[in-house]
Short mmCIF file of N, CA and C in Angstrom, two decimals:
data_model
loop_
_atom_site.label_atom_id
_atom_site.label_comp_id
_atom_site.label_asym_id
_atom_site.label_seq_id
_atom_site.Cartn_x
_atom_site.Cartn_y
_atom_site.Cartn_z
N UNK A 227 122.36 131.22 23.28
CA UNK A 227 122.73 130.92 21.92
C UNK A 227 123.54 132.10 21.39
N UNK A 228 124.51 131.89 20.73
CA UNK A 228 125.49 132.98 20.42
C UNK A 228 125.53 133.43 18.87
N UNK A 229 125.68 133.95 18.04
CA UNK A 229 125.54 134.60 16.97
C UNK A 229 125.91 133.42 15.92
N UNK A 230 127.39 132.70 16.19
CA UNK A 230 127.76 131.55 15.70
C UNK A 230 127.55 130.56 15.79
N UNK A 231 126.04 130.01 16.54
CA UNK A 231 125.70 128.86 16.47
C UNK A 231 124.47 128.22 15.38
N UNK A 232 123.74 129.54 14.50
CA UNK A 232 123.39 129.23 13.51
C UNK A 232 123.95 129.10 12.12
N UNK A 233 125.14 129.67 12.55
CA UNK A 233 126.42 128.90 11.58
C UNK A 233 127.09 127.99 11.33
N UNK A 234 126.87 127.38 11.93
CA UNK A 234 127.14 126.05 12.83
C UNK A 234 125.87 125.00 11.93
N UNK A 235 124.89 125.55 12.60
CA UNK A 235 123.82 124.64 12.14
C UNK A 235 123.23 124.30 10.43
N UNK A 236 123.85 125.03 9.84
CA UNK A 236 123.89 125.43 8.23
C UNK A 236 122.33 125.36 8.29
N UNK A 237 121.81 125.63 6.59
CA UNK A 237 120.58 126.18 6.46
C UNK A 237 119.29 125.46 7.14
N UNK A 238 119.36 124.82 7.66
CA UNK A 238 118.75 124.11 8.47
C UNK A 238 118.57 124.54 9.75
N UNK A 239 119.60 124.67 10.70
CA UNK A 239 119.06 125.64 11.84
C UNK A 239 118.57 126.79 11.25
N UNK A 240 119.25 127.87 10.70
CA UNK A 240 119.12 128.90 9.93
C UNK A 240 117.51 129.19 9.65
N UNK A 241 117.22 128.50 9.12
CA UNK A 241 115.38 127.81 8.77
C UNK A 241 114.85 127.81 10.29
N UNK A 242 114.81 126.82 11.26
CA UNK A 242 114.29 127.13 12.41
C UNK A 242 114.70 128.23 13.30
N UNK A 243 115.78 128.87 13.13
CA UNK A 243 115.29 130.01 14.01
C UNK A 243 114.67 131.20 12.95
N UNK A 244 114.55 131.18 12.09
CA UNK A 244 113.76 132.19 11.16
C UNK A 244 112.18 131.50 11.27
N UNK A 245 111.68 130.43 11.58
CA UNK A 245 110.31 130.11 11.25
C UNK A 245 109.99 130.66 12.90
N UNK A 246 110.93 130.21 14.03
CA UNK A 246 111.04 130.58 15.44
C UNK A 246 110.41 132.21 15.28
N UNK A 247 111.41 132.82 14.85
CA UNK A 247 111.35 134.56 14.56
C UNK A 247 110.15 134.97 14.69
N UNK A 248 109.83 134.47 12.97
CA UNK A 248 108.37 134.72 12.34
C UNK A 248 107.07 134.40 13.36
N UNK A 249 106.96 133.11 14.20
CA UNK A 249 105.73 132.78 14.91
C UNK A 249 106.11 133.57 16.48
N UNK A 250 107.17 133.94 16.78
CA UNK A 250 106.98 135.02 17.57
C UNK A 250 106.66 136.28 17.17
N UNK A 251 106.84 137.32 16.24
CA UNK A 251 106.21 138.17 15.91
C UNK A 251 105.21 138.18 15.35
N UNK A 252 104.34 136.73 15.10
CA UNK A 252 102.95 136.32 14.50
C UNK A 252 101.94 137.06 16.15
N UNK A 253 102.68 136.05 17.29
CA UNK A 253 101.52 136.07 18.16
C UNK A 253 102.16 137.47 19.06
N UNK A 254 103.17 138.08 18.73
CA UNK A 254 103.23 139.20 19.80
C UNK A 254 101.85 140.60 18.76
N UNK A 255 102.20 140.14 17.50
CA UNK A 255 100.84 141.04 16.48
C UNK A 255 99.63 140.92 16.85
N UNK A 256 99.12 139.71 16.56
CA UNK A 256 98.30 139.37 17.60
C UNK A 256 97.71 139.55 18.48
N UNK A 257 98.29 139.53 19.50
CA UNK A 257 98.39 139.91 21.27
C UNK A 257 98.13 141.34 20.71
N UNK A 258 98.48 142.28 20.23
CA UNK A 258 98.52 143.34 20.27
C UNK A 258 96.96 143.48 19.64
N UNK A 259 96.58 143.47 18.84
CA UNK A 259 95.51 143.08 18.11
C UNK A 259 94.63 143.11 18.66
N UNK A 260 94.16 142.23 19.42
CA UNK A 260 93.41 141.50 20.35
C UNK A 260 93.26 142.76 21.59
N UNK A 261 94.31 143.41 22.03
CA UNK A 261 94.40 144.28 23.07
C UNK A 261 93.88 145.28 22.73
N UNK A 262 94.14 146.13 21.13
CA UNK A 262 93.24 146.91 21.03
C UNK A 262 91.70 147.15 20.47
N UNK A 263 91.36 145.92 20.12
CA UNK A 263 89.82 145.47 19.80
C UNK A 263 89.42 145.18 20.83
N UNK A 264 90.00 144.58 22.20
CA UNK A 264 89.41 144.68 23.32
C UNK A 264 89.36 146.38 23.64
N UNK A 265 90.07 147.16 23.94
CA UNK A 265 89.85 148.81 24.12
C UNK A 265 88.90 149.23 23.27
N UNK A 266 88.94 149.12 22.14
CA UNK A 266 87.50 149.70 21.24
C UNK A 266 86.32 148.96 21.45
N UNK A 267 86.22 147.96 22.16
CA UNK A 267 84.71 147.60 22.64
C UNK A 267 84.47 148.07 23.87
N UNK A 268 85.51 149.03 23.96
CA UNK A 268 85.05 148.78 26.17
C UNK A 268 84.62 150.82 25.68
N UNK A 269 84.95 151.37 24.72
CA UNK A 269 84.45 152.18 24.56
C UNK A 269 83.09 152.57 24.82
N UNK A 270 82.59 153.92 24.90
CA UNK A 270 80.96 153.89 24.85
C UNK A 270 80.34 154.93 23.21
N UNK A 271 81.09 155.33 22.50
CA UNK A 271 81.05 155.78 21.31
C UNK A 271 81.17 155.19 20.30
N UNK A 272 81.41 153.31 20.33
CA UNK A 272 81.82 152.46 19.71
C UNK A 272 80.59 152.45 18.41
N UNK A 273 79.71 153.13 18.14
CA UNK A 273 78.82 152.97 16.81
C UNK A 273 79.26 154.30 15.90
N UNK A 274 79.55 155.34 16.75
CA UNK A 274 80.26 156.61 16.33
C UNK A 274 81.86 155.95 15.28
N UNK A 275 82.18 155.20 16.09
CA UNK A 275 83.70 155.26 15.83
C UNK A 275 83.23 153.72 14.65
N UNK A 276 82.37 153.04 14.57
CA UNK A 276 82.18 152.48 13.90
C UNK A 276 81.94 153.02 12.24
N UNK A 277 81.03 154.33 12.51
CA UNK A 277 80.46 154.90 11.39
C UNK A 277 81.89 155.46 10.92
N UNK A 278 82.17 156.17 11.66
CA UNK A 278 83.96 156.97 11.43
C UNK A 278 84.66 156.15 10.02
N UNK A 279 84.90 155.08 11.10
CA UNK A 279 86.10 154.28 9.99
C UNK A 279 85.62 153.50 8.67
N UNK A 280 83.99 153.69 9.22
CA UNK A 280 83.32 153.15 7.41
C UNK A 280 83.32 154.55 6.66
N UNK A 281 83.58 155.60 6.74
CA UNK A 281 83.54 156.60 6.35
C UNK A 281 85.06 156.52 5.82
N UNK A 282 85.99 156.54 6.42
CA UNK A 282 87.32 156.79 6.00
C UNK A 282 87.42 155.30 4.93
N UNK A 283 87.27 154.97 5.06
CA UNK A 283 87.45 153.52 4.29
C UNK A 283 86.46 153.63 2.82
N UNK A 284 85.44 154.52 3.02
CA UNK A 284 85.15 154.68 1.38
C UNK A 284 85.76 155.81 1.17
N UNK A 285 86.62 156.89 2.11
CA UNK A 285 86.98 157.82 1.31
C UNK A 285 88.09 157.17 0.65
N UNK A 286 89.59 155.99 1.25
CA UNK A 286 90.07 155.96 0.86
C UNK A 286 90.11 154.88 -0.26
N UNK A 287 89.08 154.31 -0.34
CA UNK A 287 88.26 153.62 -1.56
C UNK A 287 88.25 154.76 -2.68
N UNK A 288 87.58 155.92 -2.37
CA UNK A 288 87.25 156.59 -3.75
C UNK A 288 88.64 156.91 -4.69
N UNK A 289 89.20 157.09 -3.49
CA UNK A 289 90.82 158.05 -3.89
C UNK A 289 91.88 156.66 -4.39
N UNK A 290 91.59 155.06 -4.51
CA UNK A 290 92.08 154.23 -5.09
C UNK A 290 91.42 154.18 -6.36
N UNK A 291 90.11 154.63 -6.19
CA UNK A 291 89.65 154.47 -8.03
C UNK A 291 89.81 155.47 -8.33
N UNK A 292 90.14 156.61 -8.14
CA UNK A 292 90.67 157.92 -8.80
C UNK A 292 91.87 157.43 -9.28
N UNK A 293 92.79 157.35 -8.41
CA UNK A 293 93.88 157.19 -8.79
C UNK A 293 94.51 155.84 -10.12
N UNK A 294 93.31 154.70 -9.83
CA UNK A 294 94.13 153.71 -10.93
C UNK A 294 93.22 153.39 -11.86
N UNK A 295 91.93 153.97 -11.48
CA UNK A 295 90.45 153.44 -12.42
C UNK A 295 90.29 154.75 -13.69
N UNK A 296 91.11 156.24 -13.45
CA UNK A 296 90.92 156.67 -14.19
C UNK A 296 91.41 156.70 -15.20
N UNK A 297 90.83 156.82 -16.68
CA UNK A 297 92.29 157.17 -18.12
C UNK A 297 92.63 157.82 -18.36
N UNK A 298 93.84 158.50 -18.57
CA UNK A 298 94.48 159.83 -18.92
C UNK A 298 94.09 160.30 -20.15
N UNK A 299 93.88 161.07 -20.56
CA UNK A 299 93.86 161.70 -21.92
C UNK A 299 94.54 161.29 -22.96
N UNK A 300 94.51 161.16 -23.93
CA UNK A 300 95.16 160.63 -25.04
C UNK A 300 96.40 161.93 -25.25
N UNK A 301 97.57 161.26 -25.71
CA UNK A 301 98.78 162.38 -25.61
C UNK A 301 98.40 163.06 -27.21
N UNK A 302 98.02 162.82 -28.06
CA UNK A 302 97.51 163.49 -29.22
C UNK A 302 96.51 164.48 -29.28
N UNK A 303 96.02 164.09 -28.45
CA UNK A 303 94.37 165.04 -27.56
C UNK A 303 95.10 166.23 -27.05
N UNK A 304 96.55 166.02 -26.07
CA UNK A 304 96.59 167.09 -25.67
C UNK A 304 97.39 168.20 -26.54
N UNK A 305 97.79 167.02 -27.40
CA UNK A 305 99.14 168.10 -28.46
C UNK A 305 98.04 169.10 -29.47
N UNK A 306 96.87 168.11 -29.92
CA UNK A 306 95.37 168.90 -30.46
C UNK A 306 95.47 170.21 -29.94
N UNK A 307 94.81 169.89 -28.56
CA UNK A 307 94.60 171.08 -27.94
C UNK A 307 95.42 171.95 -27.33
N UNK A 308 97.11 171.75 -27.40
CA UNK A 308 97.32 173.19 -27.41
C UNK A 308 97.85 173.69 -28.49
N UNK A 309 97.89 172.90 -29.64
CA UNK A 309 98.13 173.56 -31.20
C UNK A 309 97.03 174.65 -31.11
N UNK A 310 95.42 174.01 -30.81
CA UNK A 310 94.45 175.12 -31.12
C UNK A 310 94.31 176.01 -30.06
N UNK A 311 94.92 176.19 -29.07
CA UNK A 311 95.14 176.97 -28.23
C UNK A 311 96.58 178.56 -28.89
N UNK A 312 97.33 178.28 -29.17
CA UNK A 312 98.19 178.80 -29.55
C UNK A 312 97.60 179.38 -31.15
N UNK A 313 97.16 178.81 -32.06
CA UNK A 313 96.56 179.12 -32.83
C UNK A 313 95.31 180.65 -32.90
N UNK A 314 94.42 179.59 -31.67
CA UNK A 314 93.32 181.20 -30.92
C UNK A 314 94.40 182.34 -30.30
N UNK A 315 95.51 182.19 -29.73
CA UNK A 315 96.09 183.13 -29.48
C UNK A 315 96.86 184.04 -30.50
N UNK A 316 97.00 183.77 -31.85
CA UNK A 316 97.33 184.29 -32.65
C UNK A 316 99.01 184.00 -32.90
N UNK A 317 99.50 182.83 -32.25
CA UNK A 317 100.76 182.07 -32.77
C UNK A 317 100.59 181.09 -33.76
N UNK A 318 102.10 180.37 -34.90
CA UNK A 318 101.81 179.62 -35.18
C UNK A 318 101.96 178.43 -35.09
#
């Protein structure tokens, strides 16, 4: 098949070789997938490496609610506090 034959076919071929595309890189993911969940069971540390990645997975849990669960300070709060900051320092 040559570069110009889905030009040819207007959006319609166009459409099947893109759905083509997509379900080949579905099952080559897959395949891959599959290959390395087969290697992590053939392991013998596999409860180690189990605990591991439940470990990393709440760290990077905590560090998603840090990052979007927390509230910033009110911008008046901070203008407050360094008026009275500058103030204790003896500016006005």
């Amino acid at each position: 098949m040559t570069p110009e034959e889905p030009r040819r076919g207007g959006l319609d071929g166009r459409a099947v070789l893109l759905v083509a595309g997509l379900a080949d890189l579905a099952v080559s993911t897959v395949g891959s997938a599959v290959g390395t969940v087969r290697g992590l069971l053939r392991r013998s540390d596999g409860g180690e490496l189990t605990a591991d990645a439940g470990d990393e997975l709440v760290a990077r849990g905590r560090l998603v609610m840090e990052r979007y669960a927390a509230v910033p300070p009110a911008h008046l709060e901070i203008l407050a506090r360094h008026s009275l900051a500058r103030k204790a320092a003896g500016g006005v």
